[in-house]
Coordinates of C-alpha atoms in Angstrom, one line a residue:
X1 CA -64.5 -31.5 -44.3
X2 CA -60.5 -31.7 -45.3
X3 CA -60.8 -28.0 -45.4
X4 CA -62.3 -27.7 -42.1
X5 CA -60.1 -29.4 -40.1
X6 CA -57.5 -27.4 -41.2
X7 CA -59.3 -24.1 -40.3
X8 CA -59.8 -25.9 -36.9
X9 CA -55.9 -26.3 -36.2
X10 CA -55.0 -22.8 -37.3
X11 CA -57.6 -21.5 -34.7
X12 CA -56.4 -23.8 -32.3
X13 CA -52.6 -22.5 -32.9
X14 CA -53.5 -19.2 -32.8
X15 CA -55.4 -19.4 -29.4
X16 CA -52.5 -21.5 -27.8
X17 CA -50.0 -18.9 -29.0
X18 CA -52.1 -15.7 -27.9
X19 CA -53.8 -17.0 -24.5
X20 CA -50.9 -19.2 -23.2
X21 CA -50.1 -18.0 -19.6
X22 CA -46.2 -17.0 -21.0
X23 CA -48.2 -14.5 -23.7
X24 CA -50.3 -13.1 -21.1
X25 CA -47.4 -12.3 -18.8
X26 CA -46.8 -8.7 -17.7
X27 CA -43.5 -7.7 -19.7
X28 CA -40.6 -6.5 -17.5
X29 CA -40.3 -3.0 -16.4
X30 CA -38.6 -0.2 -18.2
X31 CA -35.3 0.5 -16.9
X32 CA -36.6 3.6 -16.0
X33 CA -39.1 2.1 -13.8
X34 CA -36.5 -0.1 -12.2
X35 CA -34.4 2.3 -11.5
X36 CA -36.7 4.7 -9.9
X37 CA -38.3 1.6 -8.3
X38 CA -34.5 1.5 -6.7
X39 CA -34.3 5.4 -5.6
X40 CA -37.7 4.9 -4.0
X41 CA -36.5 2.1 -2.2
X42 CA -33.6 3.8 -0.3
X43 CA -34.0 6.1 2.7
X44 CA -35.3 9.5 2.3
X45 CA -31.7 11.0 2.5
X46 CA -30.4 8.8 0.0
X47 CA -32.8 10.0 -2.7
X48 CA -32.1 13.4 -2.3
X49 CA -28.4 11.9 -2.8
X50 CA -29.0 10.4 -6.3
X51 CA -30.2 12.9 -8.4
X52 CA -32.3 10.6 -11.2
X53 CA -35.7 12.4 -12.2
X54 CA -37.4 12.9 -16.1
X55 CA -36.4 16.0 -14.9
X56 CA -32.6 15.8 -16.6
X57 CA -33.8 13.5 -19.2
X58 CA -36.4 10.9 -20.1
X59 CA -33.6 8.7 -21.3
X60 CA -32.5 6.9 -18.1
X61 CA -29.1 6.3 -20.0
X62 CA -28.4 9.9 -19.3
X63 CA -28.7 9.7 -15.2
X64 CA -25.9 9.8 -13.6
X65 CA -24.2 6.6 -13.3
X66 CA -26.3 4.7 -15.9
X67 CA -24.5 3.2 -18.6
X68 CA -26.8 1.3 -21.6
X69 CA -26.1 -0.7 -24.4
X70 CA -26.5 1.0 -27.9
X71 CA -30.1 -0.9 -29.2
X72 CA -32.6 1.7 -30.1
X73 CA -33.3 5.1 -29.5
X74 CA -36.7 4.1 -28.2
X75 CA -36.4 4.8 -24.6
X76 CA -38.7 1.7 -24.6
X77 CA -36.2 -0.7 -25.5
X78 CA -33.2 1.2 -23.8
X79 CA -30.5 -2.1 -21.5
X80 CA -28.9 -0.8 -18.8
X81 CA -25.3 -2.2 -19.4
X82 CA -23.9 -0.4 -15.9
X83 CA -24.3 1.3 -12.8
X84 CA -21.7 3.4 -11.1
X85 CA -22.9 4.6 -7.8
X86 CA -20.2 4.8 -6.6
X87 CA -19.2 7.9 -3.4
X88 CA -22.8 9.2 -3.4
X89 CA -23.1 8.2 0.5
X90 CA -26.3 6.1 -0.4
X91 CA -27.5 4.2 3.0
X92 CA -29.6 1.3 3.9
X93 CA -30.1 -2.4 3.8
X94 CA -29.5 -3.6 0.0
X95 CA -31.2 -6.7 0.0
X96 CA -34.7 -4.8 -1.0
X97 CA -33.2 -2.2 -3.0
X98 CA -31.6 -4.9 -4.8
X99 CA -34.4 -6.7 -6.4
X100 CA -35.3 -3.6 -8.7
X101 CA -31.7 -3.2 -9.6
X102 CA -31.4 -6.7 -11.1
X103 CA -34.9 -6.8 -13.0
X104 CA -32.1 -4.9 -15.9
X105 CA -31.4 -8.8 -17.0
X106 CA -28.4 -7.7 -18.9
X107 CA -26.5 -5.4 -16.3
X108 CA -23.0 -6.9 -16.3
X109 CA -21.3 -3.7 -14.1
X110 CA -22.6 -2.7 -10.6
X111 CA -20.1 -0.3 -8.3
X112 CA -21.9 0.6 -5.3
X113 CA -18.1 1.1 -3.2
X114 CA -17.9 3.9 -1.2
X115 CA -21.7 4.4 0.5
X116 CA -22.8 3.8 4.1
X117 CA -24.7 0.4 3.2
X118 CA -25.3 -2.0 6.1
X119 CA -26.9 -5.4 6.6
X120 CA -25.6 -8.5 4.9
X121 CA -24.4 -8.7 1.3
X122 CA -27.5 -9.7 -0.7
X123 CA -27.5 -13.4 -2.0
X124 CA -29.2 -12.8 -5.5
X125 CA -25.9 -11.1 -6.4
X126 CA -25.3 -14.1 -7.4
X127 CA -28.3 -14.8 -10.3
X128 CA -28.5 -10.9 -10.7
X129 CA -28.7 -9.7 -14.2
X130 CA -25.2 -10.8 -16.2
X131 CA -23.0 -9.2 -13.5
X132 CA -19.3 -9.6 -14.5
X133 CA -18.0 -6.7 -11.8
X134 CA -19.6 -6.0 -8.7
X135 CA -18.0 -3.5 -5.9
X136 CA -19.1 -3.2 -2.6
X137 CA -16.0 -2.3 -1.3
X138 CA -15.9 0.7 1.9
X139 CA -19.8 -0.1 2.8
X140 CA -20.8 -1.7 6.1
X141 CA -21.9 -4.9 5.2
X142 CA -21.9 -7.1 8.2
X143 CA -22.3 -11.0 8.2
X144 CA -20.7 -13.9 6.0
X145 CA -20.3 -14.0 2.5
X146 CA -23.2 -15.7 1.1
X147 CA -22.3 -18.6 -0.8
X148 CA -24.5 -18.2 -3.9
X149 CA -22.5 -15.2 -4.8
X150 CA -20.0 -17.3 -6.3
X151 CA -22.3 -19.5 -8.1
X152 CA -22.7 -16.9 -11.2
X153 CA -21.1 -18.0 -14.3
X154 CA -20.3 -14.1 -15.2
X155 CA -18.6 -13.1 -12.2
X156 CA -15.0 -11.9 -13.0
X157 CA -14.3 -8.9 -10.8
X158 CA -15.6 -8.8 -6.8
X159 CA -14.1 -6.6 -4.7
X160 CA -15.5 -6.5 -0.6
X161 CA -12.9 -4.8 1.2
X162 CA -13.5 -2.4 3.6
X163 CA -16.2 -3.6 5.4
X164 CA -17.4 -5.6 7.9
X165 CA -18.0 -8.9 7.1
X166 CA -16.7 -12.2 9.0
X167 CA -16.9 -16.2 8.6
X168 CA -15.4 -18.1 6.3
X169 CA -14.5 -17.8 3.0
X170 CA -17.0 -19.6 1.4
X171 CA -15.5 -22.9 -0.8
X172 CA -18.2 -22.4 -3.1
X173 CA -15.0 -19.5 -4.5
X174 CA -13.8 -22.7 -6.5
X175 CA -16.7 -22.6 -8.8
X176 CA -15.9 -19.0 -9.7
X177 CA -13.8 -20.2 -13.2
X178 CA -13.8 -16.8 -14.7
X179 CA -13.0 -14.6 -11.3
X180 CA -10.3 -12.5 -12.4
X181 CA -10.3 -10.5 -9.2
X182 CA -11.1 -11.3 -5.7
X183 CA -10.7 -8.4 -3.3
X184 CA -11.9 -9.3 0.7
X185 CA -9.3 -7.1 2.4
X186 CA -9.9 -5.1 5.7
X187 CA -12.6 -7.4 7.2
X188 CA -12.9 -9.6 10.2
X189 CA -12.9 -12.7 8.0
X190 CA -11.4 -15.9 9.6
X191 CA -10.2 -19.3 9.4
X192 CA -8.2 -20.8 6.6
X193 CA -7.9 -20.1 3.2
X194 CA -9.6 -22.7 0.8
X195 CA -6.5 -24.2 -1.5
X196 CA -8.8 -24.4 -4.2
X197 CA -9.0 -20.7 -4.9
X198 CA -5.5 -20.6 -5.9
X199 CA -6.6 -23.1 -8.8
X200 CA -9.0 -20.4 -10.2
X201 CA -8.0 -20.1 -13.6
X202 CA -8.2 -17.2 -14.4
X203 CA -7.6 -15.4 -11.3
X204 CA -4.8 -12.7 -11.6
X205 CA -5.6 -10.5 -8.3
X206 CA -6.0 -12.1 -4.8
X207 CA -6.3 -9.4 -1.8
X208 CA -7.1 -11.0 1.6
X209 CA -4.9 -8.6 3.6
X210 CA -6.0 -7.0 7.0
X211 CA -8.3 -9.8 8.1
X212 CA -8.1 -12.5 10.7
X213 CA -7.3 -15.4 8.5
X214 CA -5.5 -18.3 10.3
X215 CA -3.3 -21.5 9.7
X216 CA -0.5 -22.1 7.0
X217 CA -0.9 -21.5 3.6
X218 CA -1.7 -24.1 1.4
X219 CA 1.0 -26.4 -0.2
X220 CA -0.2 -26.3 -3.7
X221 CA 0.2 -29.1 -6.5
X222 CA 2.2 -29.2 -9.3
X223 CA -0.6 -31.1 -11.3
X224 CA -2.2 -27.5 -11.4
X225 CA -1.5 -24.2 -12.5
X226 CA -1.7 -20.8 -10.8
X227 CA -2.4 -17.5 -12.3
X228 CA -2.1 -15.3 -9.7
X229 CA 0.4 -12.4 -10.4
X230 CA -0.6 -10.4 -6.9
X231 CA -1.0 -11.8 -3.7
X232 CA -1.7 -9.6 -0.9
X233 CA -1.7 -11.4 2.6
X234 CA -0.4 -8.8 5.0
X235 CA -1.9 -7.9 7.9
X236 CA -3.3 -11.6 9.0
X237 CA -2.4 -14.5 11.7
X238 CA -1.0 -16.9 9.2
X239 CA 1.3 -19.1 10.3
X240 CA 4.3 -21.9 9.9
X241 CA 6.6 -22.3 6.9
X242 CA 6.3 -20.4 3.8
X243 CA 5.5 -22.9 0.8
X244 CA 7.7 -23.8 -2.2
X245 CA 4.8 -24.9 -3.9
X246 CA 4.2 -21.4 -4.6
X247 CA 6.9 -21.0 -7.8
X248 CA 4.1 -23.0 -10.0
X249 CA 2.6 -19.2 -10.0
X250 CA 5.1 -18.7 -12.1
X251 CA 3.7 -15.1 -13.0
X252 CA 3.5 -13.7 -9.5
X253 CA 5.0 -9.8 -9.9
X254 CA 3.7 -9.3 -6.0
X255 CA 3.6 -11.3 -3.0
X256 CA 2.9 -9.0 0.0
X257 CA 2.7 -11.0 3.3
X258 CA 3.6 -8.5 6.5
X259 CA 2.6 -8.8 10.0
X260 CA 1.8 -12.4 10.0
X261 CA 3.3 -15.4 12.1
X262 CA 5.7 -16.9 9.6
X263 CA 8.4 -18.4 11.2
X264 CA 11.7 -21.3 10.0
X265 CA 14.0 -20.1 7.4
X266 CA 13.2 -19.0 4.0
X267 CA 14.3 -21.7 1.4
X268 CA 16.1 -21.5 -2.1
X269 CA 13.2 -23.2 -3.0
X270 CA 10.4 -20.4 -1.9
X271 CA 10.9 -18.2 -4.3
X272 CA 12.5 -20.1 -7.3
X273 CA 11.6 -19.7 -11.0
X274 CA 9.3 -16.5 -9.9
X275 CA 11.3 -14.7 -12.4
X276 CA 8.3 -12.0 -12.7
X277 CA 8.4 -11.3 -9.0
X278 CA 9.3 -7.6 -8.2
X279 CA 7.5 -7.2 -5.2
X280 CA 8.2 -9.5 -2.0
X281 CA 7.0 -7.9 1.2
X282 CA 7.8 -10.2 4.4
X283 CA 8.5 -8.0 7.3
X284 CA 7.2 -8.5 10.5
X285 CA 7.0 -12.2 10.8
X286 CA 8.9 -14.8 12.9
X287 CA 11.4 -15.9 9.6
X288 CA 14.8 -16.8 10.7
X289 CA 18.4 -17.7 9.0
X290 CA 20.2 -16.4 6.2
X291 CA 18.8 -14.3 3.3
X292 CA 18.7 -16.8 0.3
X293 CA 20.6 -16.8 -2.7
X294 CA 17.4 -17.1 -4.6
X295 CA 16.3 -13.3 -4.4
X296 CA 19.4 -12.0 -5.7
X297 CA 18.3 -13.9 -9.4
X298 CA 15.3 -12.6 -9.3
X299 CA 16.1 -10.2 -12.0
X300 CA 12.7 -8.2 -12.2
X301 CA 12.8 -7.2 -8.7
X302 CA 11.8 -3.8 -7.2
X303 CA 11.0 -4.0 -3.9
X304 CA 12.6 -5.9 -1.2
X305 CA 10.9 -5.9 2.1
X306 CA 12.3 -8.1 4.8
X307 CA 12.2 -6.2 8.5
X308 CA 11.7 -7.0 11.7
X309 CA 12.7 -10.9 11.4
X310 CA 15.7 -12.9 13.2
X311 CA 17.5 -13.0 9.9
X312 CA 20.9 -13.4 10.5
X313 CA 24.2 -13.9 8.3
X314 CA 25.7 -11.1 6.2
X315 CA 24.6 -9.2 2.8
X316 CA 25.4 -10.6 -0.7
X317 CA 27.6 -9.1 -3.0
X318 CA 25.3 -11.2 -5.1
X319 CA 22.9 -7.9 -4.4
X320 CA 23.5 -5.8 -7.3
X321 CA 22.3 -8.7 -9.7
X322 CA 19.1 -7.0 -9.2
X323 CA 19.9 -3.7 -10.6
X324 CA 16.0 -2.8 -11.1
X325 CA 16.2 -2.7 -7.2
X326 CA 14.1 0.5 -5.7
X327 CA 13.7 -0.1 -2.4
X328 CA 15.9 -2.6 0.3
X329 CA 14.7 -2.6 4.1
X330 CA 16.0 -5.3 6.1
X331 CA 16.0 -3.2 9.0
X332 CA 15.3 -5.1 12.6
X333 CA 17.4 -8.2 11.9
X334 CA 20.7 -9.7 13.3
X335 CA 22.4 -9.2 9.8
X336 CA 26.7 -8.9 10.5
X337 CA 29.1 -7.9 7.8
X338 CA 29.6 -4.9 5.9
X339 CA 27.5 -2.7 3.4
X340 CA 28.5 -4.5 0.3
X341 CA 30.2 -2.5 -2.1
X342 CA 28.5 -3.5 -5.2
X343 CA 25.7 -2.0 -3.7
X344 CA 26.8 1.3 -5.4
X345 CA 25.2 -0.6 -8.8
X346 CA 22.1 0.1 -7.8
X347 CA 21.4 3.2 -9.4
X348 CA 17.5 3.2 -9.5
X349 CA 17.6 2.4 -5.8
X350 CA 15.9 5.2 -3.7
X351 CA 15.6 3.8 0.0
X352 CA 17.8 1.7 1.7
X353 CA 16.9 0.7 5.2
X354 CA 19.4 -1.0 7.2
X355 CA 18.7 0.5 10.7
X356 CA 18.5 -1.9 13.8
X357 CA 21.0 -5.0 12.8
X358 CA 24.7 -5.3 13.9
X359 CA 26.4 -4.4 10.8
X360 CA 29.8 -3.0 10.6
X361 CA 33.2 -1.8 8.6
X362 CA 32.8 1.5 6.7
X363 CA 30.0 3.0 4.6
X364 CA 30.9 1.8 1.1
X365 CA 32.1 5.5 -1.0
X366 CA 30.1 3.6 -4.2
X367 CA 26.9 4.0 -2.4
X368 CA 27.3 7.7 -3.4
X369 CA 26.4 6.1 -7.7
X370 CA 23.0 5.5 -6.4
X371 CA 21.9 9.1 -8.2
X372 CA 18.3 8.1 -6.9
X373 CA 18.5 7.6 -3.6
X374 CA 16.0 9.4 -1.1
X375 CA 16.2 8.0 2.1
X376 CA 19.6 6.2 3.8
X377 CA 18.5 4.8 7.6
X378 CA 21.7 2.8 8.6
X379 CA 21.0 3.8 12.2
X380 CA 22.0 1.4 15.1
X381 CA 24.6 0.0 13.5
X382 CA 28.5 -0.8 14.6
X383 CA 29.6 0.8 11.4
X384 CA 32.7 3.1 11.3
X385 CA 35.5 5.3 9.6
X386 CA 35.1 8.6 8.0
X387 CA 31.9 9.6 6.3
X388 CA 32.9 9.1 2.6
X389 CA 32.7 12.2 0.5
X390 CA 31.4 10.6 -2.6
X391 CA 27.6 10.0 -0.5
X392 CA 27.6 13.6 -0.8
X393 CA 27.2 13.0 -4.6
X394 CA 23.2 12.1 -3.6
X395 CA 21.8 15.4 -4.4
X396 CA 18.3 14.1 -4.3
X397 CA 18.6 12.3 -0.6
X398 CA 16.0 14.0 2.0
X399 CA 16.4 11.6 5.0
X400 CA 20.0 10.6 6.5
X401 CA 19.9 8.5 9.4
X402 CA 23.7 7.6 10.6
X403 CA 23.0 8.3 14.4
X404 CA 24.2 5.2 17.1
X405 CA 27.2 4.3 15.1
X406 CA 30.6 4.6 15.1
X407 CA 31.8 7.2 12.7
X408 CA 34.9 9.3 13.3
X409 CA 36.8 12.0 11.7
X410 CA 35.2 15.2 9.9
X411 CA 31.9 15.8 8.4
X412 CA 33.4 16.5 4.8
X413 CA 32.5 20.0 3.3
X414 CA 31.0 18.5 0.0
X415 CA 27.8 17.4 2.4
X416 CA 26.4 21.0 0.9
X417 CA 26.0 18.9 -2.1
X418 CA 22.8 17.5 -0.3
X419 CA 21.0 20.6 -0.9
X420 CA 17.5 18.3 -0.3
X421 CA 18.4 17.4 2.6
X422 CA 14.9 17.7 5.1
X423 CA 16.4 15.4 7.7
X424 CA 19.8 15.2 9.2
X425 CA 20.7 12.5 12.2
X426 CA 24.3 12.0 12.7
X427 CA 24.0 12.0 16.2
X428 CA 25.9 9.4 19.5
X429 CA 29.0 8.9 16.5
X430 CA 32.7 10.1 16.9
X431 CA 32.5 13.0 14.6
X432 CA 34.9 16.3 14.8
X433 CA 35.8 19.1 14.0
X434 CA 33.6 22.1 13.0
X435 CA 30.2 22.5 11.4
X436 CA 31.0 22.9 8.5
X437 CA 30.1 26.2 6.7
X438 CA 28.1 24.1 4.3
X439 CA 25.5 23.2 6.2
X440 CA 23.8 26.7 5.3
X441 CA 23.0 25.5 1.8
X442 CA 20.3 23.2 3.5
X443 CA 17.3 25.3 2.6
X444 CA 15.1 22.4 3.1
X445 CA 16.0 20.8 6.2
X446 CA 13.9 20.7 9.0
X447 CA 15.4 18.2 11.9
X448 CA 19.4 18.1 12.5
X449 CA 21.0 16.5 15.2
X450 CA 24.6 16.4 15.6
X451 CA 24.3 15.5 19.6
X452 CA 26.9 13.7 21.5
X453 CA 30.0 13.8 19.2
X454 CA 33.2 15.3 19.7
X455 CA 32.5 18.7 17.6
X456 CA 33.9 21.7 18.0
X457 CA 34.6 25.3 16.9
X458 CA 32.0 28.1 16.9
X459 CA 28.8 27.6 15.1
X460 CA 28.2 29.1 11.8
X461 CA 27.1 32.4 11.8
X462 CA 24.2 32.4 9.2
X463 CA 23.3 29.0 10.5
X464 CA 19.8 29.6 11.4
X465 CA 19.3 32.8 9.0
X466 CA 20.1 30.3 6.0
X467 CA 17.7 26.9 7.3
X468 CA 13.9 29.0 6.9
X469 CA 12.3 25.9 7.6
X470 CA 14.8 24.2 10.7
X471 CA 12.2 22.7 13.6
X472 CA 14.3 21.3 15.3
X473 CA 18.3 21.3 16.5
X474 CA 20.2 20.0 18.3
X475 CA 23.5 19.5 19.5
X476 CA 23.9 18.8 23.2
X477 CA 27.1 17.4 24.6
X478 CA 29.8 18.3 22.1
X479 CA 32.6 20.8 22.5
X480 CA 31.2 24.2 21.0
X481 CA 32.4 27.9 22.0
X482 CA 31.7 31.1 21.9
X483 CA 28.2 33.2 21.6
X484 CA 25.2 31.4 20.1
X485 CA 24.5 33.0 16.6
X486 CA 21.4 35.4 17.1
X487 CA 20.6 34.5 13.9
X488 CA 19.6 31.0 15.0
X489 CA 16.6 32.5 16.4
X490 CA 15.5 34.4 13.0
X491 CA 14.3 33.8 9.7
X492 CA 12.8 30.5 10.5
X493 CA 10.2 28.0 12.3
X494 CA 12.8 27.0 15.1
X495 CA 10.2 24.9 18.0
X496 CA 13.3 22.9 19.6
X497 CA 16.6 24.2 20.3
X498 CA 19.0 21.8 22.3
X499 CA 22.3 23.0 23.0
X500 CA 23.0 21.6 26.3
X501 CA 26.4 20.2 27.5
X502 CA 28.5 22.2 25.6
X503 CA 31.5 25.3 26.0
X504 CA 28.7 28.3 24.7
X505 CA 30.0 31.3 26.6
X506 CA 28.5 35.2 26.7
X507 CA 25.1 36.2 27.4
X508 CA 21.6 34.5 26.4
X509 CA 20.8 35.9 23.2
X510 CA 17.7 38.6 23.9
X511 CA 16.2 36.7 20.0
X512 CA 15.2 33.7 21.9
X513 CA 12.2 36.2 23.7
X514 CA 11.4 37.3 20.3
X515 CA 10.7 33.6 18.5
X516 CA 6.9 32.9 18.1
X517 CA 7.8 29.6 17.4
X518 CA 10.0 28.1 20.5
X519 CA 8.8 26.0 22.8
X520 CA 11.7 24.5 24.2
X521 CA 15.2 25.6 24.9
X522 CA 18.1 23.3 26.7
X523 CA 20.9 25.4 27.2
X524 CA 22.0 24.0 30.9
X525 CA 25.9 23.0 31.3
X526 CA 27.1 25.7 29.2
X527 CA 29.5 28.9 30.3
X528 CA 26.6 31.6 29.7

């Protein structure tokens, strides 16, 4: 009897272990069966997009785009770790298609950017496989972001720019702990922007620019800590004072915040203690007053951006404290004062924007230190003197912008130095003298003015022969003489020729039928 019942509870073990309803479930597909289960599931002209068939393997971890964890070399027991789909121009409404996709429970990688999908962003994202990374990024998804795609406890990377999605941002983004990356850029997403996702603690990479996001920014609390070390904003409606309570991100390298509404004067206190910072980009708000102290100690900085404000006041010597400095544009201001001369110090600098302001005094000769400079637009200015020689020293500059100023005196010879030169506009200045001879080293240059000065002399000879890729010239309402230089017309891709107003004398120049490439010649009020 003792033995019996003992025969009777093995039996009954084994029937509870082998007919249980969990034992007789089906067991999930093979990730090849999923997958094609996917390909079947898009439209006809995506399939023929996606070349997955036994036909290049039977191992589904050599499709393109498939990625699988290292198990067995059954095909069997083969985990799809990955799926990179990304720029096959796959179209369709993903919510199906999706289903198959995440039946691969331990797919932690899914780029599907760059395709034509449409409808809304599929909610099971969210409790889909162990998804850390998922881009959807320049698709067509329409609608809001659903909310229980930030309920996953994997999710570190989620990038949905370029599409088409509006609504809110979702506050369910505060339960996100591990998002490292949060891209919603170029949408039509609105409203305000939840404080609490600045709180994330892990997230390094916040990109809400080009959107339709509203309000202030949030004034964020000490009692936390923020990791963000890029900020995009740029491109929104935001609005009123810029926070201090952003310098507890104390290892924010970019803070890009263009074309909003900011307005009132940026503080000491905006920008204090981000001692990473080497990025600030505010131009085109409403900001007013004096540039701040504060940015000339921010030692790591690159790139200062500040156009198109009502700043006013003058610039700091204090500037060259920030000898990393690469670019400066505080163009489209009401900045008074001179260039300041430590500015020369800046020898990584390789655009300097001043253009639109009412600066004056001379053009600092030290600028001509900064060996890196490209691009000098000090246009619109009340600035005077001579042009310094030593700016001639800047033999990589392509773009010089001096035009609506008042310079006087001669353009110096050594401008041949500026052998890069693609751009020249000295134009509505005070200049005399002659063209220099100098000017035929330019082999680059395609646009020089030199209008409405007081310049004389005849023109260089070789002027045009020398300047094989010269679009444009022009240098109406100065005091030239004698015959214009057939060669002018020759050797290269001349479309504009102005020399209006002046003292030219002789007979048109029979070249000017010849040019294939004119198509407009001013050569009214002349002696010809």
């Amino acid at each position: 009897m003792y033995l019996f019942f003992h025969y009777y509870v093995l039996f009954t073990l084994i029937h509870v272990l082998v007919f249980s309803p969990s034992s007789l479930a089906l067991p999930p597909p093979s990730a090849t069966t999923s997958l094609l289960q996917f390909l079947d599931s898009l439209p006809k002209q995506s399939q023929n997009q996606l070349p997955w068939n036994h036909s290049i393997s039977s191992s589904p971890c050599q499709w393109p785009g498939v990625s699988c964890y290292n198990i067995s070399n059954n095909t069997s027991f083969q985990v799809i770790k990955a799926l990179n789909l990304s720029g096959y121009g796959l179209t369709g409404v993903l919510n199906n298609a999706l289903s198959y996709i995440c039946q691969n429970t331990r797919l932690s990688f899914l780029d599907l950017s760059g395709n034509n999908f449409t409808g809304n962003v599929p909610k099971q994202l969210g409790n889909c496989g162990q998804l850390s990374t998922v881009y959807l990024s320049n698709n067509g998804f329409q609608g809001q972001i659903p909310p229980e795609l930030f309920k996953s406890k994997w999710l570190s990377n989620l990038d949905l720019g370029f599409n088409s999605l509006s609504g809110y941002v979702p506050p369910e983004v505060s339960l996100c702990h591990n998002l490292e990356y949060l891209g919603l850029y170029n949408n039509y997403l609105s409203g305000e922007v939840p404080s609490e996702i600045f709180y994330l603690p892990k997230l390094k990479f916040l990109y809400l620019n080009t959107s339709s996001f509203t309000g202030s920014l949030p004034q964020l609390s000490s009692d936390y800590s923020c990791s963000i070390t890029h900020l995009w904003i740029h491109e929104n409606q935001f609005c009123g004072s810029l926070p201090h309570s952003f310098s507890i991100c104390h290892n924010l390298t970019e803070f890009i915040a263009s074309n909003n509404d900011f307005s009132g004067v940026i503080s000491e206190e905006n920008f204090k203690g981000l001692l990473q910072l080497d990025v600030i980009y505010l131009d085109g708000n409403n900001l007013q007053g004096p540039i701040p102290d504060t940015f000339w100690g921010l030692e790591s900085l690159r790139q200062l951006v500040l156009s198109d404000n009502k700043l006013n006041g003058t610039i700091s010597e204090k500037i060259s404290q920030c000898n990393l400095l690469e670019v400066i544009a505080l163009s489209g201001n009401n900045l008074v004062g001179q260039i300041p001369e430590s500015i020369g110090n800046l020898t990584s600098l390789y655009r300097l924007f001043l253009f639109d302001n009412m600066l004056d005094g001379s053009l600092p000769p030290d600028l001509g230190n900064c060996s890196s400079l490209v691009e000098i637009r000090i246009q619109n200015n009340f600035i005077g003197g001579t042009i310094p020689p030593e700016i001639c020293n800047l033999e990589n500059l392509e773009v010089l912008f001096m035009f609506n100023n008042r310079f006087e005196g001669y353009i110096p010879h050594e401008i041949g130095r500026m052998s890069n030169l693609v751009e020249l506009a000295l134009y509505n200045n005070s200049l005399s003298g002659r063209v220099p001879l100098e000017f035929t080293h330019f082999r680059r240059l395609e646009f020089l003015s030199l209008a409405h000065n007081n310049l004389s002399g005849e023109l260089p000879s070789e002027l045009g022969r020398n300047l094989p890729h010269l679009i444009k010239l022009d240098l109406t309402g100065n005091n030239f003489y004698g015959s214009i230089p057939s060669s002018i017309f020759t050797g290269n891709n001349l479309s504009v020729l102005a020399l209006g107003d002046n003292c030219f004398n002789g007979s048109f120049p029979i070249e000017i039928g010849k040019s294939s490439s004119l198509r407009r010649v001013i050569l009214s009020n002349n002696i010809l």
